[in-house]
Amino acid sequence: MTLAVARAMVRGGEALTIMTPTSDAGSRANALDLRGITCTFPPSGKGEKPYTAVRDVNLTLADGEFVAIVGPTGCGKSTLLNVAAGLLPANTGDVRIFGQPLIGINDRAGYMFQAECLLPWLTARRNVAFGLELRGVDTAEATRRADAWLARVGLSGFEDRYPKQLSGGMKKRVALAQVLVMEPKILLMDEPFSALDIQTRQLMENELLDMWSADKKSVFFVTHDLEEAISLADRVVVMSSGPATTPVAEFNVDIPRPRDVTEIVQSPQYLDLHRRIWEILKKEVLKSYERGKTVAAS
Amino acid sequence: MNNAKRHSIIWGARLAIIVALLIAWQISIEHSRIAAFFLGSPKKIGETLVEWFTTGSIYKHLGITLMETMLSFLIGTGFALILGLWLALNDMCAAIFDPFIKGLNSMPRLIMAPIFAVWFGLGIWSKVALGVTLVFFVVFFNVFQGIREVSPVLIANAKMLGASRQQLVRRVYIPSALSWVFSSLHLSVGLAFVGAVIGEYLGSSAGVGYLILEAEGTFDIETVLAGVILLTTCALILDFAITLFENSLLKWQGK
Ligand SMILES: Nc1ncnc2c1ncn2[C@@H]1O[C@H](COP(=O)(O)OP(=O)(O)OP(=O)(O)O)[C@@H](O)[C@H]1O
Ligand SMILES: [Mg+2]
């Protein structure tokens, strides 16, 4: 952790990087520890070079913490979540879950994927009940809990629809219910709300905050949207542009809770943080954009 | 309302075309001996068909042909599902068996019919064997490809939700493979039917194909054509039944 912050301060340059007071947390294990993670993808064809998406990434997620990760598109945010989920083995580095080294799938975590992931041959209800059924919960009970969660994400009345018959935003909400019904200790969320309209999005964000504060989950939340990052998280991590992405800065969000995402954006604290984070993020986004252009030109 | 009108126009036109063709046919054979010899009389064909069904003599043959179709389809699909799943989930085996499967698939299978007759006798099983070889490959390639192309995110999601290897096969791979079986249903049932009829035609003692074979031996063109019409109607009905089945089952595939 200290190492990550030190690097963040160096990389962050003139930006004021706020440290997280985690040094005293030695007594309680972090929910998630990524240490020195490097991921290199093999070349996609002959004559191409292997691509190092993330290099030497150190990230922690304290128990009960809500961390937002922002960064330019293609920088490696999803890659990091895949590593944390145990779906993608890192080339170097290690992953610890509540202090234990991660082997195979991370069964303490629920993962809400960026891409569409509902089973097309199951109805919304059966999709949400799917994980419970895998775990051996009997059908009636699984159905009851699935319906309750569908109601919480505002989809009562749509239980018997197939994914094909749902809109993009509805599918996202079914996916959210599918993950949350499992009551995971750690939540990995990859741009979960980006397909939603602003009103539904704020409802979902508030729902997520309620649930998070009610049973103290630890959340890794990837987003493109700085406003969303600040209004939800305890800490915002800014990633550099790829390749060989690494965190460049971290910001503590000390806006008091409980927060209402619709109101928070007017507070001076929010505006100040937004300005400071955007200053760094903008540079990375521009770098990533310039690199994209030169690659396209060559 | 408009739709219903459109519907009745379409069906009316279809009926008119058939009637016109039949009349033209009947007229041409009444004016030409040669036409009568080559085309047969539609009236007689109709009479043959009516006789088949009123005396009930056709049911035995039709039953056998449909039974062979059904068995070919079920057995061929069953094997294809099992082998398709197995090979799609085992890279090594897939690599080993690849040339064999491609080779067997490009082998002209109709030529195997007499060999099947030797192996399985002149009863229904030699026809079923022929049908199976036709059905198997269509379904196999569909299942294999289907499994290989199951979205990796779907798999990852099921794993994160706690699916074991076995649950993954049962709850993700098999449903996904089945959807590919359904997508090839028209083709595979059609091939099962073709396999049965051709098998009968190449040597048998019962079935609609056998009736046609027998009639050809005596240049009884009317019976041959009556048989062909019967087979065509059966094929259409089968196809229609599959469409109904698909519509009821595959709601999730959406329109
Ligand atoms: N399986 C793969 N093989 C090769 N390269 C990959 C693979 N997966 C990801 N990459 C590359 O790694 C980089 C990071 O990808 P990743 O999906 O983690 O980005 P991201 O930060 O989630 O982007 P976005 O915000 O657009 O979702 C990208 O440049 C991508 O091209
Ligand atoms: Mg991503």
Coordinates of C-alpha atoms and ligand atoms in Angstrom, one line a residue:
Chain A
M1 CA 0.0 0.0 0.0
T2 CA 2.6 2.5 1.0
L3 CA 4.6 1.6 -2.1
A4 CA 1.5 2.2 -4.3
V5 CA 0.9 5.6 -2.7
A6 CA 4.6 6.6 -3.0
R7 CA 4.5 5.7 -6.7
A8 CA 1.2 7.5 -7.1
M9 CA 2.8 10.6 -5.6
V10 CA 5.7 10.5 -8.0
R11 CA 3.6 9.7 -11.0
G12 CA 0.9 12.2 -10.0
G13 CA 3.5 15.0 -10.4
E14 CA 2.3 18.3 -9.2
A15 CA -1.2 16.9 -8.4
L16 CA -1.9 16.7 -4.7
T17 CA -2.3 13.1 -3.9
I18 CA -4.1 12.3 -0.7
M19 CA -2.8 9.4 1.2
T20 CA -5.1 6.7 2.6
P21 CA -4.6 6.1 6.3
T22 CA -4.4 2.4 6.0
S23 CA -1.1 1.7 7.8
D24 CA -3.0 1.0 10.9
A25 CA -5.0 -1.7 9.2
G26 CA -2.4 -4.3 9.8
S27 CA -4.7 -6.0 12.2
R28 CA -7.5 -6.6 9.7
A29 CA -6.7 -8.3 6.4
N30 CA -7.6 -6.4 3.2
A31 CA -10.4 -7.8 1.2
L32 CA -8.3 -7.7 -1.8
D33 CA -4.6 -7.2 -2.4
L34 CA -3.0 -6.9 -5.8
R35 CA 0.7 -6.9 -5.6
G36 CA 3.1 -6.3 -8.5
I37 CA 0.5 -7.5 -11.0
T38 CA 1.8 -7.6 -14.6
C39 CA -0.4 -9.0 -17.5
T40 CA 1.0 -9.6 -20.9
F41 CA -1.1 -10.9 -23.7
P42 CA 0.5 -13.1 -26.3
P43 CA 0.8 -11.6 -29.8
S44 CA -2.4 -11.8 -31.8
G45 CA -0.7 -12.7 -35.0
K46 CA 2.7 -13.2 -36.7
G47 CA 5.0 -10.2 -36.6
E48 CA 3.1 -8.7 -33.7
K49 CA 4.6 -8.1 -30.3
P50 CA 3.1 -9.3 -27.0
Y51 CA 1.1 -6.6 -25.4
T52 CA 1.7 -5.7 -21.8
A53 CA -1.7 -4.3 -20.6
V54 CA -0.8 -3.6 -17.0
R55 CA 2.6 -3.6 -15.4
D56 CA 3.5 -3.8 -11.7
V57 CA 0.2 -2.8 -10.4
N58 CA -0.3 -2.5 -6.6
L59 CA -3.9 -2.0 -5.5
T60 CA -5.6 -2.7 -2.3
L61 CA -9.2 -2.8 -1.3
A62 CA -9.7 -2.6 2.5
D63 CA -12.5 -4.6 4.1
G64 CA -15.7 -2.6 3.6
E65 CA -14.0 -0.1 1.3
F66 CA -15.5 1.3 -1.9
V67 CA -12.8 2.0 -4.5
A68 CA -13.5 3.5 -7.9
I69 CA -11.1 2.9 -10.7
V70 CA -11.0 5.4 -13.6
G71 CA -8.7 5.5 -16.6
P72 CA -8.7 6.0 -20.3
T73 CA -10.4 3.3 -22.5
G74 CA -8.3 0.3 -23.2
C75 CA -5.9 1.0 -20.3
G76 CA -6.5 -2.3 -18.5
K77 CA -9.2 -1.8 -16.0
S78 CA -11.2 -4.9 -17.0
T79 CA -7.9 -6.9 -17.1
L80 CA -7.3 -6.0 -13.5
L81 CA -10.8 -7.0 -12.5
N82 CA -10.3 -10.3 -14.3
V83 CA -7.2 -10.9 -12.3
A84 CA -8.9 -10.1 -9.1
A85 CA -11.7 -12.5 -10.0
G86 CA -9.3 -15.3 -10.6
L87 CA -10.4 -15.6 -14.2
L88 CA -7.1 -14.4 -15.7
P89 CA -3.8 -15.5 -14.1
A90 CA -1.3 -12.6 -13.8
N91 CA 2.1 -13.2 -15.4
T92 CA 3.8 -11.9 -12.3
G93 CA 2.6 -10.7 -8.9
D94 CA 0.2 -12.1 -6.4
V95 CA -3.4 -11.7 -5.4
R96 CA -4.6 -12.0 -1.9
I97 CA -8.2 -12.3 -0.7
F98 CA -8.6 -11.5 2.9
G99 CA -5.0 -12.3 3.4
Q100 CA -5.1 -15.7 1.6
P101 CA -3.4 -16.2 -1.7
L102 CA -5.9 -16.6 -4.5
I103 CA -6.0 -20.0 -6.3
G104 CA -8.4 -20.5 -9.1
I105 CA -11.7 -18.6 -9.1
N106 CA -12.3 -16.0 -6.4
D107 CA -15.3 -17.4 -4.7
R108 CA -15.7 -14.5 -2.3
A109 CA -16.3 -12.2 -5.1
G110 CA -19.3 -11.3 -7.3
Y111 CA -18.4 -10.0 -10.7
M112 CA -20.6 -7.8 -12.8
F113 CA -19.1 -8.0 -16.3
Q114 CA -18.8 -5.2 -18.7
A115 CA -20.0 -7.3 -21.6
E116 CA -23.4 -9.0 -21.7
C117 CA -23.4 -12.2 -19.7
L118 CA -27.0 -13.4 -19.1
L119 CA -27.9 -16.9 -20.2
P120 CA -30.1 -16.3 -23.3
W121 CA -32.2 -19.4 -22.7
L122 CA -33.2 -18.5 -19.2
T123 CA -35.8 -15.9 -18.2
A124 CA -34.8 -13.0 -16.1
R125 CA -36.1 -14.8 -13.0
R126 CA -34.2 -18.0 -13.8
N127 CA -31.1 -16.0 -14.6
V128 CA -31.1 -14.4 -11.2
A129 CA -31.8 -17.7 -9.5
F130 CA -29.1 -19.4 -11.5
G131 CA -26.2 -18.9 -9.0
L132 CA -28.4 -19.9 -6.1
E133 CA -29.4 -23.1 -7.9
L134 CA -25.8 -23.9 -8.6
R135 CA -25.1 -23.6 -4.9
G136 CA -27.9 -26.1 -4.2
V137 CA -30.6 -23.7 -2.9
D138 CA -34.0 -25.3 -3.7
T139 CA -36.0 -23.9 -6.6
A140 CA -38.8 -22.4 -4.6
E141 CA -36.4 -20.5 -2.3
A142 CA -34.2 -19.4 -5.2
T143 CA -37.2 -18.1 -7.1
R144 CA -38.4 -16.2 -4.1
R145 CA -35.0 -14.5 -3.6
A146 CA -34.6 -13.9 -7.3
D147 CA -38.0 -12.1 -7.5
A148 CA -37.1 -10.0 -4.5
W149 CA -33.9 -8.9 -6.2
L150 CA -35.6 -8.2 -9.5
A151 CA -38.0 -6.0 -7.6
R152 CA -35.1 -4.1 -5.9
V153 CA -33.6 -3.3 -9.3
G154 CA -37.0 -2.1 -10.5
L155 CA -37.9 -5.1 -12.7
S156 CA -40.9 -6.6 -11.2
G157 CA -43.3 -7.6 -13.9
F158 CA -40.4 -8.6 -16.2
E159 CA -39.5 -11.9 -14.4
D160 CA -40.6 -14.0 -17.3
R161 CA -38.9 -12.1 -20.1
Y162 CA -35.9 -13.6 -21.9
P163 CA -32.8 -11.4 -22.2
K164 CA -33.6 -10.9 -25.9
Q165 CA -36.9 -9.3 -24.9
L166 CA -35.2 -6.8 -22.5
S167 CA -33.6 -3.5 -23.2
G168 CA -29.8 -3.0 -22.7
G169 CA -30.4 -1.2 -19.4
M170 CA -32.8 -3.8 -18.2
K171 CA -30.3 -6.5 -19.0
K172 CA -27.7 -4.7 -16.9
R173 CA -30.1 -4.6 -14.0
V174 CA -30.8 -8.3 -14.3
A175 CA -27.1 -8.9 -14.3
L176 CA -26.7 -6.7 -11.2
A177 CA -29.5 -8.7 -9.4
Q178 CA -27.8 -11.9 -10.6
V179 CA -24.6 -10.9 -8.8
L180 CA -26.1 -9.3 -5.7
V181 CA -28.5 -12.2 -4.9
M182 CA -25.4 -14.3 -4.2
E183 CA -24.4 -11.8 -1.4
P184 CA -20.7 -11.8 -2.2
K185 CA -18.3 -10.2 0.3
I186 CA -16.4 -8.5 -2.5
L187 CA -18.0 -6.9 -5.5
L188 CA -16.2 -6.4 -8.8
M189 CA -18.1 -4.1 -11.1
D190 CA -17.1 -3.2 -14.6
E191 CA -18.9 -0.1 -15.8
P192 CA -22.2 -1.5 -14.5
F193 CA -24.4 1.5 -15.0
S194 CA -23.0 3.0 -18.2
A195 CA -25.9 1.7 -20.3
L196 CA -28.6 3.3 -18.0
D197 CA -30.3 6.6 -18.5
I198 CA -29.4 9.2 -15.9
Q199 CA -32.5 8.7 -13.6
T200 CA -32.3 4.9 -13.5
R201 CA -28.6 5.2 -13.0
Q202 CA -29.0 7.4 -10.0
L203 CA -31.6 5.0 -8.6
M204 CA -29.3 2.1 -9.0
E205 CA -26.4 4.0 -7.5
N206 CA -28.4 4.8 -4.5
E207 CA -29.5 1.2 -4.3
L208 CA -25.9 0.0 -4.5
L209 CA -24.8 2.5 -1.7
D210 CA -27.7 1.3 0.5
M211 CA -26.8 -2.3 0.1
W212 CA -23.1 -1.6 0.5
S213 CA -23.5 0.3 3.7
A214 CA -26.1 -2.2 5.1
D215 CA -23.8 -5.2 4.9
K216 CA -20.3 -3.7 4.4
K217 CA -19.2 -5.2 1.2
S218 CA -15.9 -4.3 -0.4
V219 CA -16.4 -2.8 -3.9
F220 CA -14.0 -2.4 -6.8
F221 CA -16.0 -0.2 -9.2
V222 CA -14.6 0.5 -12.7
T223 CA -16.2 3.5 -14.5
H224 CA -15.5 6.0 -17.2
D225 CA -17.6 8.5 -15.4
L226 CA -15.8 10.7 -12.9
E227 CA -19.0 12.0 -11.4
E228 CA -20.1 8.5 -10.6
A229 CA -16.7 7.6 -9.2
I230 CA -16.6 10.5 -6.8
S231 CA -20.2 10.3 -5.7
L232 CA -19.9 6.6 -4.9
A233 CA -16.4 5.8 -3.7
D234 CA -14.2 6.2 -0.6
R235 CA -11.2 6.4 -2.9
V236 CA -10.7 7.1 -6.5
V237 CA -7.7 5.5 -8.3
V238 CA -6.6 7.0 -11.6
M239 CA -4.9 4.6 -14.1
S240 CA -2.4 5.7 -16.6
S241 CA -2.9 5.2 -20.3
G242 CA -1.8 1.9 -21.7
P243 CA 0.3 0.0 -22.5
A244 CA 1.9 -1.0 -19.2
T245 CA -0.7 0.7 -17.3
T246 CA -0.3 1.4 -13.6
P247 CA -2.1 3.6 -11.1
V248 CA -0.9 7.2 -11.3
A249 CA -2.8 8.8 -8.5
E250 CA -5.3 8.1 -5.7
F251 CA -7.7 10.5 -4.1
N252 CA -9.6 10.0 -0.9
V253 CA -13.2 11.2 -1.1
D254 CA -14.0 12.5 2.3
I255 CA -17.5 13.6 1.5
P256 CA -19.6 12.4 4.5
R257 CA -22.0 9.5 4.2
P258 CA -24.8 8.6 3.8
R259 CA -24.6 10.3 0.4
D260 CA -27.3 11.0 -2.1
V261 CA -25.8 10.8 -5.5
T262 CA -28.3 13.3 -6.8
E263 CA -27.3 16.0 -4.3
I264 CA -23.6 15.4 -3.9
V265 CA -22.6 17.0 -7.2
Q266 CA -23.5 20.4 -6.0
S267 CA -21.2 20.4 -2.9
P268 CA -18.0 22.4 -3.1
Q269 CA -16.0 19.4 -1.9
Y270 CA -17.2 17.4 -4.9
L271 CA -16.4 20.2 -7.3
D272 CA -12.9 20.6 -5.9
L273 CA -12.2 16.9 -6.1
H274 CA -13.6 16.6 -9.6
R275 CA -11.3 19.4 -10.8
R276 CA -8.2 17.8 -9.3
I277 CA -8.9 14.3 -10.5
W278 CA -9.9 15.5 -14.0
E279 CA -6.6 17.4 -14.3
I280 CA -4.7 14.1 -14.1
L281 CA -7.2 11.9 -15.9
K282 CA -7.4 14.4 -18.8
K283 CA -3.7 14.0 -19.4
E284 CA -3.9 10.3 -19.5
V285 CA -6.9 10.3 -21.8
L286 CA -5.2 12.7 -24.1
K287 CA -2.0 10.5 -24.1
S288 CA -4.1 7.5 -24.9
Y289 CA -5.9 9.3 -27.7
E290 CA -2.6 10.5 -29.2
R291 CA -1.2 7.0 -29.0
G292 CA -4.3 5.7 -30.7
K293 CA -3.8 8.2 -33.5
T294 CA -0.1 7.4 -34.1
V295 CA -0.9 3.7 -34.1
A296 CA -3.6 4.3 -36.7
A297 CA -1.3 6.4 -38.8
S298 CA 1.6 4.0 -38.9
Chain B
M1 CA -57.7 -7.2 -41.0
N2 CA -55.4 -6.2 -43.8
N3 CA -53.2 -9.0 -42.9
A4 CA -56.0 -11.5 -43.1
K5 CA -56.9 -10.2 -46.6
R6 CA -53.3 -10.6 -47.7
H7 CA -53.3 -14.1 -46.3
S8 CA -56.4 -15.2 -48.2
I9 CA -55.1 -13.7 -51.5
I10 CA -51.8 -15.6 -51.1
W11 CA -53.6 -18.9 -50.4
G12 CA -56.2 -18.3 -53.1
A13 CA -53.5 -17.7 -55.7
R14 CA -51.6 -20.8 -54.6
L15 CA -54.7 -22.9 -54.9
A16 CA -55.5 -21.4 -58.4
I17 CA -52.0 -22.2 -59.6
I18 CA -52.4 -25.9 -58.5
V19 CA -55.8 -26.2 -60.1
A20 CA -54.6 -24.6 -63.3
L21 CA -51.7 -26.9 -63.5
L22 CA -53.9 -30.0 -62.9
I23 CA -56.3 -28.9 -65.6
A24 CA -53.5 -28.2 -68.1
W25 CA -52.1 -31.6 -67.2
Q26 CA -55.4 -33.4 -67.6
I27 CA -56.1 -31.7 -71.0
S28 CA -52.6 -32.5 -72.4
I29 CA -52.8 -36.2 -71.6
E30 CA -56.3 -36.4 -73.2
H31 CA -54.8 -35.0 -76.4
S32 CA -51.6 -36.9 -76.5
R33 CA -50.8 -40.6 -76.0
I34 CA -47.1 -39.8 -75.4
A35 CA -47.9 -37.3 -72.7
A36 CA -50.2 -39.8 -71.1
F37 CA -47.4 -42.4 -71.0
F38 CA -44.8 -40.0 -69.6
L39 CA -46.9 -37.9 -67.2
G40 CA -49.6 -40.3 -66.1
S41 CA -53.2 -39.1 -65.4
P42 CA -53.8 -36.8 -62.5
K43 CA -57.2 -38.3 -62.1
K44 CA -55.7 -41.7 -61.7
I45 CA -53.1 -40.4 -59.4
G46 CA -55.8 -38.9 -57.2
E47 CA -57.7 -42.1 -57.3
T48 CA -54.7 -44.1 -56.3
L49 CA -54.1 -41.7 -53.3
V50 CA -57.8 -42.0 -52.3
E51 CA -57.7 -45.7 -52.6
W52 CA -54.5 -45.9 -50.4
F53 CA -56.2 -44.0 -47.6
T54 CA -59.7 -45.5 -47.9
T55 CA -58.5 -49.1 -47.9
G56 CA -55.8 -48.1 -45.4
S57 CA -53.2 -50.1 -47.3
I58 CA -50.8 -47.1 -47.2
Y59 CA -50.7 -46.8 -43.4
K60 CA -48.3 -49.7 -43.0
H61 CA -45.8 -48.3 -45.5
L62 CA -46.2 -44.7 -44.3
G63 CA -45.8 -45.8 -40.7
I64 CA -42.6 -47.6 -41.5
T65 CA -41.1 -44.7 -43.4
L66 CA -41.9 -42.3 -40.6
M67 CA -40.6 -44.7 -38.1
E68 CA -37.3 -44.9 -39.9
T69 CA -37.2 -41.1 -40.2
M70 CA -37.8 -40.7 -36.5
L71 CA -35.2 -43.3 -35.5
S72 CA -32.6 -41.9 -37.8
F73 CA -33.2 -38.4 -36.4
L74 CA -33.1 -39.4 -32.8
I75 CA -30.1 -41.7 -33.0
G76 CA -28.1 -39.4 -35.3
T77 CA -28.8 -36.4 -33.2
G78 CA -28.0 -38.3 -30.0
F79 CA -24.6 -39.5 -31.2
A80 CA -23.9 -36.1 -32.7
L81 CA -24.7 -34.3 -29.4
I82 CA -22.5 -36.6 -27.3
L83 CA -19.6 -36.6 -29.7
G84 CA -19.9 -32.9 -30.5
L85 CA -19.9 -32.0 -26.8
W86 CA -17.0 -34.3 -26.1
L87 CA -14.8 -33.1 -28.9
A88 CA -15.6 -29.5 -28.4
L89 CA -14.6 -29.7 -24.8
N90 CA -11.4 -31.7 -25.4
D91 CA -8.9 -29.8 -27.6
M92 CA -6.6 -32.8 -27.9
C93 CA -9.3 -35.2 -29.0
A94 CA -10.7 -32.7 -31.4
A95 CA -7.3 -32.3 -33.0
I96 CA -6.8 -36.1 -33.3
F97 CA -10.2 -36.8 -34.7
D98 CA -10.5 -33.8 -37.0
P99 CA -9.2 -35.5 -40.2
F100 CA -11.3 -38.6 -39.6
I101 CA -14.5 -36.7 -39.2
K102 CA -13.8 -34.5 -42.2
G103 CA -13.1 -37.6 -44.2
L104 CA -16.2 -39.5 -43.2
N105 CA -18.3 -36.4 -43.9
S106 CA -17.0 -36.0 -47.4
M107 CA -17.5 -39.7 -48.2
P108 CA -20.5 -40.2 -50.5
R109 CA -22.9 -41.9 -48.1
L110 CA -25.6 -43.0 -50.5
I111 CA -23.1 -45.5 -51.8
M112 CA -23.0 -47.0 -48.4
A113 CA -26.7 -48.0 -48.6
P114 CA -26.1 -51.5 -50.1
I115 CA -23.4 -52.1 -47.6
F116 CA -25.8 -51.2 -44.8
A117 CA -28.3 -53.6 -46.3
V118 CA -25.6 -56.3 -46.0
W119 CA -24.8 -55.3 -42.4
F120 CA -28.2 -54.6 -41.1
G121 CA -30.5 -56.6 -43.4
L122 CA -33.4 -55.4 -45.6
G123 CA -35.6 -54.3 -42.6
I124 CA -35.8 -50.8 -41.2
W125 CA -32.3 -50.8 -39.6
S126 CA -30.4 -50.5 -42.8
K127 CA -32.5 -47.4 -43.6
V128 CA -32.0 -46.0 -40.2
A129 CA -28.3 -46.5 -40.5
L130 CA -28.2 -44.5 -43.8
G131 CA -30.4 -41.8 -42.2
V132 CA -28.1 -41.6 -39.2
T133 CA -25.0 -41.0 -41.4
L134 CA -26.8 -38.1 -43.0
V135 CA -28.2 -36.6 -39.9
F136 CA -25.1 -37.1 -37.7
F137 CA -22.7 -34.8 -39.5
V138 CA -25.1 -31.9 -39.9
V139 CA -25.9 -31.9 -36.2
F140 CA -22.3 -32.7 -35.2
F141 CA -20.8 -29.7 -36.9
N142 CA -23.5 -27.4 -35.6
V143 CA -23.0 -28.6 -32.0
F144 CA -19.2 -28.5 -32.2
Q145 CA -19.2 -25.0 -33.6
G146 CA -21.9 -23.9 -31.2
I147 CA -20.0 -25.1 -28.2
R148 CA -16.8 -23.6 -29.4
E149 CA -18.5 -20.3 -29.9
V150 CA -20.3 -20.1 -26.5
S151 CA -19.4 -16.6 -25.4
P152 CA -16.4 -16.7 -23.0
V153 CA -18.1 -14.1 -20.8
L154 CA -21.0 -16.5 -20.4
I155 CA -18.7 -19.1 -19.2
A156 CA -16.8 -16.7 -16.9
N157 CA -20.0 -15.5 -15.5
A158 CA -21.2 -19.0 -14.7
K159 CA -17.8 -19.8 -13.1
M160 CA -18.0 -16.7 -10.9
L161 CA -21.5 -17.7 -9.9
G162 CA -20.0 -20.9 -8.6
A163 CA -20.5 -23.4 -11.4
S164 CA -18.4 -26.6 -11.1
R165 CA -17.0 -28.2 -14.3
Q166 CA -19.9 -30.6 -14.3
Q167 CA -22.5 -27.8 -13.7
L168 CA -20.9 -25.8 -16.5
V169 CA -21.4 -28.7 -18.9
R170 CA -25.0 -29.4 -17.8
R171 CA -26.2 -25.9 -17.3
V172 CA -24.3 -23.9 -20.0
Y173 CA -22.7 -26.1 -22.6
I174 CA -25.6 -28.5 -23.2
P175 CA -28.4 -25.9 -23.4
S176 CA -26.2 -24.0 -25.7
A177 CA -25.6 -27.1 -27.8
L178 CA -29.3 -27.8 -27.9
S179 CA -30.0 -24.4 -29.3
W180 CA -27.7 -25.3 -32.2
V181 CA -29.5 -28.7 -32.6
F182 CA -32.7 -26.8 -32.9
S183 CA -31.3 -24.4 -35.4
S184 CA -30.4 -27.3 -37.7
L185 CA -33.7 -29.1 -37.1
H186 CA -35.3 -28.4 -40.5
L187 CA -32.2 -29.7 -42.2
S188 CA -31.6 -32.8 -40.0
V189 CA -35.2 -34.0 -40.0
G190 CA -35.3 -33.4 -43.8
L191 CA -32.2 -35.5 -44.2
A192 CA -33.6 -38.3 -41.9
F193 CA -36.6 -38.5 -44.2
V194 CA -34.5 -38.5 -47.3
G195 CA -32.3 -41.2 -45.8
A196 CA -35.3 -43.4 -45.1
V197 CA -36.9 -43.0 -48.5
I198 CA -33.7 -43.5 -50.5
G199 CA -32.8 -46.5 -48.3
E200 CA -36.1 -48.1 -49.1
Y201 CA -35.8 -47.2 -52.7
L202 CA -32.4 -49.0 -52.9
G203 CA -33.7 -52.2 -51.5
S204 CA -36.5 -53.0 -49.1
S205 CA -39.7 -54.9 -48.5
A206 CA -41.9 -52.1 -47.1
G207 CA -42.3 -48.3 -46.9
V208 CA -43.3 -45.6 -49.3
G209 CA -39.9 -45.8 -51.1
Y210 CA -40.6 -49.5 -51.6
L211 CA -44.0 -48.8 -53.2
I212 CA -42.4 -46.4 -55.6
L213 CA -39.6 -48.8 -56.5
E214 CA -42.2 -51.6 -57.1
A215 CA -44.3 -49.3 -59.3
E216 CA -41.3 -48.2 -61.4
G217 CA -40.7 -51.9 -62.1
T218 CA -44.0 -52.1 -63.9
F219 CA -43.9 -48.6 -65.4
D220 CA -46.9 -47.6 -63.3
I221 CA -46.2 -43.9 -63.5
E222 CA -49.4 -43.0 -61.6
T223 CA -48.4 -45.0 -58.5
V224 CA -44.9 -43.5 -58.7
L225 CA -46.3 -40.0 -58.8
A226 CA -48.8 -40.7 -56.1
G227 CA -46.0 -41.9 -53.9
V228 CA -43.9 -38.8 -54.7
I229 CA -46.9 -36.5 -53.8
L230 CA -47.4 -38.4 -50.6
L231 CA -43.7 -38.0 -49.7
T232 CA -43.7 -34.3 -50.5
T233 CA -46.8 -33.8 -48.4
C234 CA -45.2 -35.6 -45.5
A235 CA -42.1 -33.6 -45.8
L236 CA -44.1 -30.4 -45.8
I237 CA -46.1 -31.5 -42.8
L238 CA -42.9 -32.5 -40.9
D239 CA -41.4 -29.1 -41.7
F240 CA -44.5 -27.3 -40.5
A241 CA -44.5 -29.3 -37.3
I242 CA -40.9 -28.3 -36.7
T243 CA -41.8 -24.7 -37.2
L244 CA -44.6 -25.0 -34.6
F245 CA -42.2 -26.7 -32.2
E246 CA -39.5 -24.1 -32.7
N247 CA -41.9 -21.2 -32.1
S248 CA -43.1 -22.8 -28.9
L249 CA -39.6 -23.6 -27.6
L250 CA -37.3 -20.9 -28.8
K251 CA -39.0 -17.9 -27.5
W252 CA -35.7 -16.8 -26.0
Q253 CA -34.1 -16.6 -29.4
G254 CA -36.4 -13.7 -30.1
K255 CA -37.7 -12.4 -33.4
Ligands
LIG1 N1 -7.4 -11.4 -24.5 C1 -6.7 -10.4 -24.9 N2 -5.7 -10.6 -25.9 C2 -5.0 -9.5 -26.3 N3 -5.1 -8.3 -25.8 C3 -6.0 -8.0 -24.9 C4 -6.9 -9.1 -24.4 N4 -7.7 -8.5 -23.5 C5 -7.4 -7.2 -23.4 N5 -6.4 -6.9 -24.3 C6 -5.7 -5.6 -24.4 O1 -5.4 -5.1 -23.1 C7 -5.7 -3.8 -23.0 C8 -6.6 -3.5 -21.8 O2 -7.9 -4.1 -22.0 P1 -9.0 -3.9 -21.0 O3 -10.2 -4.6 -21.5 O4 -8.6 -4.3 -19.6 O5 -9.3 -2.3 -21.0 P2 -10.3 -1.4 -20.2 O6 -9.5 -0.5 -19.4 O7 -11.2 -2.3 -19.5 O8 -11.0 -0.6 -21.4 P3 -12.5 -0.1 -21.5 O9 -12.6 1.1 -20.5 O10 -12.7 0.3 -22.9 O11 -13.4 -1.2 -21.1 C9 -6.4 -3.3 -24.3 O12 -5.4 -2.6 -25.1 C10 -6.7 -4.6 -25.0 O13 -6.5 -4.5 -26.4
MG2 MG -13.2 -2.7 -19.7

